[in-house]
PDB file of C-alpha atoms in Angstrom:
ATOM      1  CA  UNK A   1      15.865  28.447  45.039  1.00  0.00           C
ATOM      2  CA  UNK A   2      15.048  30.551  41.941  1.00  0.00           C
ATOM      3  CA  UNK A   3      17.785  28.809  39.979  1.00  0.00           C
ATOM      4  CA  UNK A   4      16.615  25.390  41.159  1.00  0.00           C
ATOM      5  CA  UNK A   5      13.214  26.003  39.750  1.00  0.00           C
ATOM      6  CA  UNK A   6      14.582  27.552  36.511  1.00  0.00           C
ATOM      7  CA  UNK A   7      16.630  24.471  35.890  1.00  0.00           C
ATOM      8  CA  UNK A   8      13.699  22.189  36.703  1.00  0.00           C
ATOM      9  CA  UNK A   9      11.624  23.854  34.119  1.00  0.00           C
ATOM     10  CA  UNK A  10      14.233  24.011  31.511  1.00  0.00           C
ATOM     11  CA  UNK A  11      14.559  20.290  32.022  1.00  0.00           C
ATOM     12  CA  UNK A  12      10.864  19.580  31.492  1.00  0.00           C
ATOM     13  CA  UNK A  13      10.983  21.801  28.306  1.00  0.00           C
ATOM     14  CA  UNK A  14      14.027  19.779  27.078  1.00  0.00           C
ATOM     15  CA  UNK A  15      12.044  16.549  27.612  1.00  0.00           C
ATOM     16  CA  UNK A  16       9.203  18.110  25.502  1.00  0.00           C
ATOM     17  CA  UNK A  17      11.745  18.489  22.705  1.00  0.00           C
ATOM     18  CA  UNK A  18      12.475  22.238  23.206  1.00  0.00           C
ATOM     19  CA  UNK A  19      16.271  21.655  23.044  1.00  0.00           C
ATOM     20  CA  UNK A  20      16.354  21.448  19.126  1.00  0.00           C
ATOM     21  CA  UNK A  21      13.057  22.634  17.767  1.00  0.00           C
ATOM     22  CA  UNK A  22      10.116  24.839  18.517  1.00  0.00           C
ATOM     23  CA  UNK A  23       7.546  23.419  20.886  1.00  0.00           C
ATOM     24  CA  UNK A  24       3.917  24.655  20.785  1.00  0.00           C
ATOM     25  CA  UNK A  25       2.073  24.571  24.129  1.00  0.00           C
ATOM     26  CA  UNK A  26      -0.010  26.868  26.475  1.00  0.00           C
ATOM     27  CA  UNK A  27       0.867  28.005  29.825  1.00  0.00           C
ATOM     28  CA  UNK A  28      -1.763  25.979  31.355  1.00  0.00           C
ATOM     29  CA  UNK A  29      -0.331  22.848  29.837  1.00  0.00           C
ATOM     30  CA  UNK A  30       3.140  23.733  30.952  1.00  0.00           C
ATOM     31  CA  UNK A  31       1.674  24.159  34.524  1.00  0.00           C
ATOM     32  CA  UNK A  32       0.265  20.739  34.412  1.00  0.00           C
ATOM     33  CA  UNK A  33       3.598  19.381  33.594  1.00  0.00           C
ATOM     34  CA  UNK A  34       5.383  21.404  36.322  1.00  0.00           C
ATOM     35  CA  UNK A  35       2.509  20.936  38.816  1.00  0.00           C
ATOM     36  CA  UNK A  36       2.144  24.660  38.833  1.00  0.00           C
ATOM     37  CA  UNK A  37      -0.693  27.093  38.301  1.00  0.00           C
ATOM     38  CA  UNK A  38      -0.933  28.921  34.947  1.00  0.00           C
ATOM     39  CA  UNK A  39       0.417  32.008  36.564  1.00  0.00           C
ATOM     40  CA  UNK A  40       3.198  29.974  38.184  1.00  0.00           C
ATOM     41  CA  UNK A  41       4.138  28.600  34.768  1.00  0.00           C
ATOM     42  CA  UNK A  42       4.328  32.014  33.277  1.00  0.00           C
ATOM     43  CA  UNK A  43       6.690  33.348  36.060  1.00  0.00           C
ATOM     44  CA  UNK A  44       9.064  30.298  35.256  1.00  0.00           C
ATOM     45  CA  UNK A  45       9.144  31.269  31.528  1.00  0.00           C
ATOM     46  CA  UNK A  46       9.744  34.761  32.201  1.00  0.00           C
ATOM     47  CA  UNK A  47      12.671  33.794  34.525  1.00  0.00           C
ATOM     48  CA  UNK A  48      14.078  31.577  31.747  1.00  0.00           C
ATOM     49  CA  UNK A  49      13.806  34.276  29.021  1.00  0.00           C
ATOM     50  CA  UNK A  50      15.492  36.762  31.118  1.00  0.00           C
ATOM     51  CA  UNK A  51      18.270  34.458  31.735  1.00  0.00           C
ATOM     52  CA  UNK A  52      18.488  33.926  28.029  1.00  0.00           C
ATOM     53  CA  UNK A  53      17.765  30.124  28.334  1.00  0.00           C
ATOM     54  CA  UNK A  54      14.716  30.085  26.084  1.00  0.00           C
ATOM     55  CA  UNK A  55      13.222  32.034  23.169  1.00  0.00           C
ATOM     56  CA  UNK A  56       9.552  32.318  22.947  1.00  0.00           C
ATOM     57  CA  UNK A  57       6.851  33.641  20.594  1.00  0.00           C
ATOM     58  CA  UNK A  58       3.237  33.397  20.434  1.00  0.00           C
ATOM     59  CA  UNK A  59       0.685  31.950  17.790  1.00  0.00           C
ATOM     60  CA  UNK A  60      -2.830  32.739  19.062  1.00  0.00           C
ATOM     61  CA  UNK A  61      -3.184  31.562  22.598  1.00  0.00           C
ATOM     62  CA  UNK A  62      -0.376  29.193  22.274  1.00  0.00           C
ATOM     63  CA  UNK A  63       3.341  29.667  23.064  1.00  0.00           C
ATOM     64  CA  UNK A  64       6.189  28.555  20.788  1.00  0.00           C
ATOM     65  CA  UNK A  65       9.241  27.822  22.818  1.00  0.00           C
ATOM     66  CA  UNK A  66      12.745  26.700  21.975  1.00  0.00           C
ATOM     67  CA  UNK A  67      15.791  26.356  24.345  1.00  0.00           C
ATOM     68  CA  UNK A  68      18.587  28.697  23.734  1.00  0.00           C
ATOM     69  CA  UNK A  69      21.274  26.627  25.595  1.00  0.00           C
ATOM     70  CA  UNK A  70      23.571  27.237  22.708  1.00  0.00           C
ATOM     71  CA  UNK A  71      24.050  30.688  24.210  1.00  0.00           C
ATOM     72  CA  UNK A  72      25.479  29.249  27.311  1.00  0.00           C
ATOM     73  CA  UNK A  73      29.131  28.099  26.899  1.00  0.00           C
ATOM     74  CA  UNK A  74      29.448  26.021  30.079  1.00  0.00           C
ATOM     75  CA  UNK A  75      28.123  24.736  33.185  1.00  0.00           C
ATOM     76  CA  UNK A  76      30.142  25.367  36.656  1.00  0.00           C
ATOM     77  CA  UNK A  77      29.856  22.254  38.768  1.00  0.00           C
ATOM     78  CA  UNK A  78      31.139  22.127  42.185  1.00  0.00           C
ATOM     79  CA  UNK A  79      31.473  19.146  44.472  1.00  0.00           C
ATOM     80  CA  UNK A  80      33.359  17.241  47.028  1.00  0.00           C
ATOM     81  CA  UNK A  81      35.866  14.523  46.058  1.00  0.00           C
ATOM     82  CA  UNK A  82      35.231  11.133  47.357  1.00  0.00           C
ATOM     83  CA  UNK A  83      36.645   7.539  46.551  1.00  0.00           C
ATOM     84  CA  UNK A  84      34.501   5.444  44.352  1.00  0.00           C
ATOM     85  CA  UNK A  85      34.650   1.676  43.932  1.00  0.00           C
ATOM     86  CA  UNK A  86      37.635   1.884  41.889  1.00  0.00           C
ATOM     87  CA  UNK A  87      36.035   0.788  38.790  1.00  0.00           C
ATOM     88  CA  UNK A  88      36.897   4.002  36.819  1.00  0.00           C
ATOM     89  CA  UNK A  89      40.589   3.057  36.382  1.00  0.00           C
ATOM     90  CA  UNK A  90      39.466  -0.379  34.856  1.00  0.00           C
ATOM     91  CA  UNK A  91      36.841   1.084  32.443  1.00  0.00           C
ATOM     92  CA  UNK A  92      39.069   4.102  31.285  1.00  0.00           C
ATOM     93  CA  UNK A  93      42.064   1.468  30.629  1.00  0.00           C
ATOM     94  CA  UNK A  94      40.030  -0.598  28.230  1.00  0.00           C
ATOM     95  CA  UNK A  95      41.286  -0.307  24.739  1.00  0.00           C
ATOM     96  CA  UNK A  96      37.845   0.299  23.272  1.00  0.00           C
ATOM     97  CA  UNK A  97      37.288   3.308  25.545  1.00  0.00           C
ATOM     98  CA  UNK A  98      40.854   4.411  25.805  1.00  0.00           C
ATOM     99  CA  UNK A  99      41.192   4.671  21.943  1.00  0.00           C
ATOM    100  CA  UNK A 100      38.111   6.987  21.601  1.00  0.00           C
ATOM    101  CA  UNK A 101      39.095   9.141  24.472  1.00  0.00           C
ATOM    102  CA  UNK A 102      42.589   9.776  22.923  1.00  0.00           C
ATOM    103  CA  UNK A 103      41.325  10.375  19.222  1.00  0.00           C
ATOM    104  CA  UNK A 104      38.190  12.396  20.301  1.00  0.00           C
ATOM    105  CA  UNK A 105      39.545  14.445  23.248  1.00  0.00           C
ATOM    106  CA  UNK A 106      43.177  14.574  22.147  1.00  0.00           C
ATOM    107  CA  UNK A 107      44.745  13.244  25.389  1.00  0.00           C
ATOM    108  CA  UNK A 108      45.372   9.893  26.887  1.00  0.00           C
ATOM    109  CA  UNK A 109      43.393   9.703  30.085  1.00  0.00           C
ATOM    110  CA  UNK A 110      44.899   8.825  33.445  1.00  0.00           C
ATOM    111  CA  UNK A 111      43.675   5.470  34.372  1.00  0.00           C
ATOM    112  CA  UNK A 112      41.027   6.478  36.788  1.00  0.00           C
ATOM    113  CA  UNK A 113      38.147   8.907  37.364  1.00  0.00           C
ATOM    114  CA  UNK A 114      37.987  11.590  39.841  1.00  0.00           C
ATOM    115  CA  UNK A 115      34.441  11.619  41.554  1.00  0.00           C
ATOM    116  CA  UNK A 116      32.634  14.734  42.683  1.00  0.00           C
ATOM    117  CA  UNK A 117      29.622  14.417  45.106  1.00  0.00           C
ATOM    118  CA  UNK A 118      27.741  17.519  43.916  1.00  0.00           C
ATOM    119  CA  UNK A 119      26.914  20.128  46.612  1.00  0.00           C
ATOM    120  CA  UNK A 120      23.511  21.191  45.846  1.00  0.00           C
ATOM    121  CA  UNK A 121      20.111  20.407  44.177  1.00  0.00           C
ATOM    122  CA  UNK A 122      20.904  22.920  41.536  1.00  0.00           C
ATOM    123  CA  UNK A 123      24.148  21.111  40.817  1.00  0.00           C
ATOM    124  CA  UNK A 124      22.195  17.918  40.430  1.00  0.00           C
ATOM    125  CA  UNK A 125      19.637  19.588  38.220  1.00  0.00           C
ATOM    126  CA  UNK A 126      22.472  20.780  35.961  1.00  0.00           C
ATOM    127  CA  UNK A 127      23.735  17.053  35.774  1.00  0.00           C
ATOM    128  CA  UNK A 128      20.509  15.901  34.623  1.00  0.00           C
ATOM    129  CA  UNK A 129      20.256  18.708  31.950  1.00  0.00           C
ATOM    130  CA  UNK A 130      23.647  17.597  30.788  1.00  0.00           C
ATOM    131  CA  UNK A 131      22.255  14.132  30.183  1.00  0.00           C
ATOM    132  CA  UNK A 132      19.942  15.718  27.419  1.00  0.00           C
ATOM    133  CA  UNK A 133      22.864  17.320  25.507  1.00  0.00           C
ATOM    134  CA  UNK A 134      24.887  15.745  22.693  1.00  0.00           C
ATOM    135  CA  UNK A 135      28.365  16.095  23.857  1.00  0.00           C
ATOM    136  CA  UNK A 136      31.041  13.777  22.399  1.00  0.00           C
ATOM    137  CA  UNK A 137      29.759  10.385  21.749  1.00  0.00           C
ATOM    138  CA  UNK A 138      31.756   7.352  22.980  1.00  0.00           C
ATOM    139  CA  UNK A 139      30.600   4.132  21.210  1.00  0.00           C
ATOM    140  CA  UNK A 140      30.033   0.955  23.157  1.00  0.00           C
ATOM    141  CA  UNK A 141      31.770  -2.230  22.208  1.00  0.00           C
ATOM    142  CA  UNK A 142      32.171  -5.867  23.006  1.00  0.00           C
ATOM    143  CA  UNK A 143      35.015  -8.209  23.724  1.00  0.00           C
ATOM    144  CA  UNK A 144      35.301 -11.923  24.477  1.00  0.00           C
ATOM    145  CA  UNK A 145      34.102 -11.294  28.117  1.00  0.00           C
ATOM    146  CA  UNK A 146      31.148  -8.945  27.874  1.00  0.00           C
ATOM    147  CA  UNK A 147      29.703  -5.806  26.326  1.00  0.00           C
ATOM    148  CA  UNK A 148      30.328  -2.188  27.298  1.00  0.00           C
ATOM    149  CA  UNK A 149      27.668   0.564  26.951  1.00  0.00           C
ATOM    150  CA  UNK A 150      28.062   3.807  25.271  1.00  0.00           C
ATOM    151  CA  UNK A 151      28.748   7.114  27.057  1.00  0.00           C
ATOM    152  CA  UNK A 152      29.197  10.882  26.213  1.00  0.00           C
ATOM    153  CA  UNK A 153      31.834  13.363  27.394  1.00  0.00           C
ATOM    154  CA  UNK A 154      32.119  17.043  27.631  1.00  0.00           C
ATOM    155  CA  UNK A 155      35.406  19.097  27.715  1.00  0.00           C
ATOM    156  CA  UNK A 156      36.195  20.382  31.019  1.00  0.00           C
ATOM    157  CA  UNK A 157      38.523  22.753  32.905  1.00  0.00           C
ATOM    158  CA  UNK A 158      38.943  21.215  36.287  1.00  0.00           C
ATOM    159  CA  UNK A 159      40.122  23.548  39.042  1.00  0.00           C
ATOM    160  CA  UNK A 160      42.082  26.478  37.555  1.00  0.00           C
ATOM    161  CA  UNK A 161      44.460  24.781  35.344  1.00  0.00           C
ATOM    162  CA  UNK A 162      43.725  21.128  34.514  1.00  0.00           C
ATOM    163  CA  UNK A 163      42.208  20.032  31.338  1.00  0.00           C
ATOM    164  CA  UNK A 164      39.864  17.115  31.257  1.00  0.00           C
ATOM    165  CA  UNK A 165      36.216  15.873  30.469  1.00  0.00           C
ATOM    166  CA  UNK A 166      33.200  15.166  32.391  1.00  0.00           C
ATOM    167  CA  UNK A 167      31.541  11.757  31.646  1.00  0.00           C
ATOM    168  CA  UNK A 168      27.805  10.842  31.289  1.00  0.00           C
ATOM    169  CA  UNK A 169      27.669   7.220  31.342  1.00  0.00           C
ATOM    170  CA  UNK A 170      24.670   5.249  30.369  1.00  0.00           C
ATOM    171  CA  UNK A 171      25.415   2.335  32.632  1.00  0.00           C
ATOM    172  CA  UNK A 172      26.629   3.490  36.010  1.00  0.00           C
ATOM    173  CA  UNK A 173      25.720   2.789  39.659  1.00  0.00           C
ATOM    174  CA  UNK A 174      26.104   6.549  40.323  1.00  0.00           C
ATOM    175  CA  UNK A 175      23.040   8.900  40.167  1.00  0.00           C
ATOM    176  CA  UNK A 176      22.977  12.514  39.186  1.00  0.00           C
ATOM    177  CA  UNK A 177      24.434  13.734  42.464  1.00  0.00           C
ATOM    178  CA  UNK A 178      27.943  12.468  41.110  1.00  0.00           C
ATOM    179  CA  UNK A 179      29.932  13.961  38.470  1.00  0.00           C
ATOM    180  CA  UNK A 180      32.734  11.681  37.036  1.00  0.00           C
ATOM    181  CA  UNK A 181      35.751  13.380  35.563  1.00  0.00           C
ATOM    182  CA  UNK A 182      38.893  12.197  33.476  1.00  0.00           C
ATOM    183  CA  UNK A 183      42.006  13.925  32.799  1.00  0.00           C
ATOM    184  CA  UNK A 184      45.666  13.194  31.255  1.00  0.00           C
ATOM    185  CA  UNK A 185      46.797  14.315  34.724  1.00  0.00           C
ATOM    186  CA  UNK A 186      46.527  12.332  38.043  1.00  0.00           C
ATOM    187  CA  UNK A 187      44.155  15.033  39.399  1.00  0.00           C
ATOM    188  CA  UNK A 188      44.465  13.993  43.133  1.00  0.00           C
ATOM    189  CA  UNK A 189      48.322  14.459  42.891  1.00  0.00           C
ATOM    190  CA  UNK A 190      48.427  17.440  40.700  1.00  0.00           C
ATOM    191  CA  UNK A 191      45.650  19.382  42.630  1.00  0.00           C
ATOM    192  CA  UNK A 192      46.699  17.865  45.927  1.00  0.00           C
ATOM    193  CA  UNK A 193      43.321  16.474  46.691  1.00  0.00           C
ATOM    194  CA  UNK A 194      41.886  14.361  49.361  1.00  0.00           C
ATOM    195  CA  UNK A 195      38.332  12.980  50.098  1.00  0.00           C
ATOM    196  CA  UNK A 196      36.249  15.764  51.302  1.00  0.00           C
ATOM    197  CA  UNK A 197      37.891  18.575  49.401  1.00  0.00           C
ATOM    198  CA  UNK A 198      35.842  20.874  47.343  1.00  0.00           C
ATOM    199  CA  UNK A 199      36.421  21.206  43.786  1.00  0.00           C
ATOM    200  CA  UNK A 200      34.964  22.963  40.761  1.00  0.00           C
ATOM    201  CA  UNK A 201      34.877  21.997  37.089  1.00  0.00           C
ATOM    202  CA  UNK A 202      33.754  24.250  34.279  1.00  0.00           C
ATOM    203  CA  UNK A 203      32.030  21.869  31.775  1.00  0.00           C
ATOM    204  CA  UNK A 204      31.876  23.055  27.976  1.00  0.00           C
ATOM    205  CA  UNK A 205      28.368  22.494  26.457  1.00  0.00           C
ATOM    206  CA  UNK A 206      29.538  20.976  23.147  1.00  0.00           C
TER     207      UNK A 206
END
């Protein structure tokens, strides 16, 4: 529970701009954002500071806060494998995406995504926080049929041995309870996975 509330607090700070710059606010203002008392907001900040996820100072009665996520190298996601709508193979195979994945990630992706249904609210909060990060930008493009939206990806170690990347897609029918992974390997075959199996992926915060 403590990790859940810490991540929710950090997400709100990121929304306020604390990811990249100092943000000046009082604990009462933060409490209103978090729907907490001033004391409750102070406790959340102490937890984040102890975990090394924020840096803070004080100017008069106001706090100056900045995220320290660059100190964290990765998020560990855990989820259960499930079959999607099989659109992943189509999109990954499109030349406009495939060329960028190859050039930017250094591998030709297997034509498909591996979908993980994240196992806890903490995991979902991590996915939301991942959306606020820069990652590796994949440009959108157009062909004669339609336009395709941009995405971002983050290098990942999938299971114990497989390299790949986690996708953060702007146009998707999945919510933040799902993490989509790509890899040069057929992950289901290489890791002997079936629907319902649990799998972890260490996602690097680039």
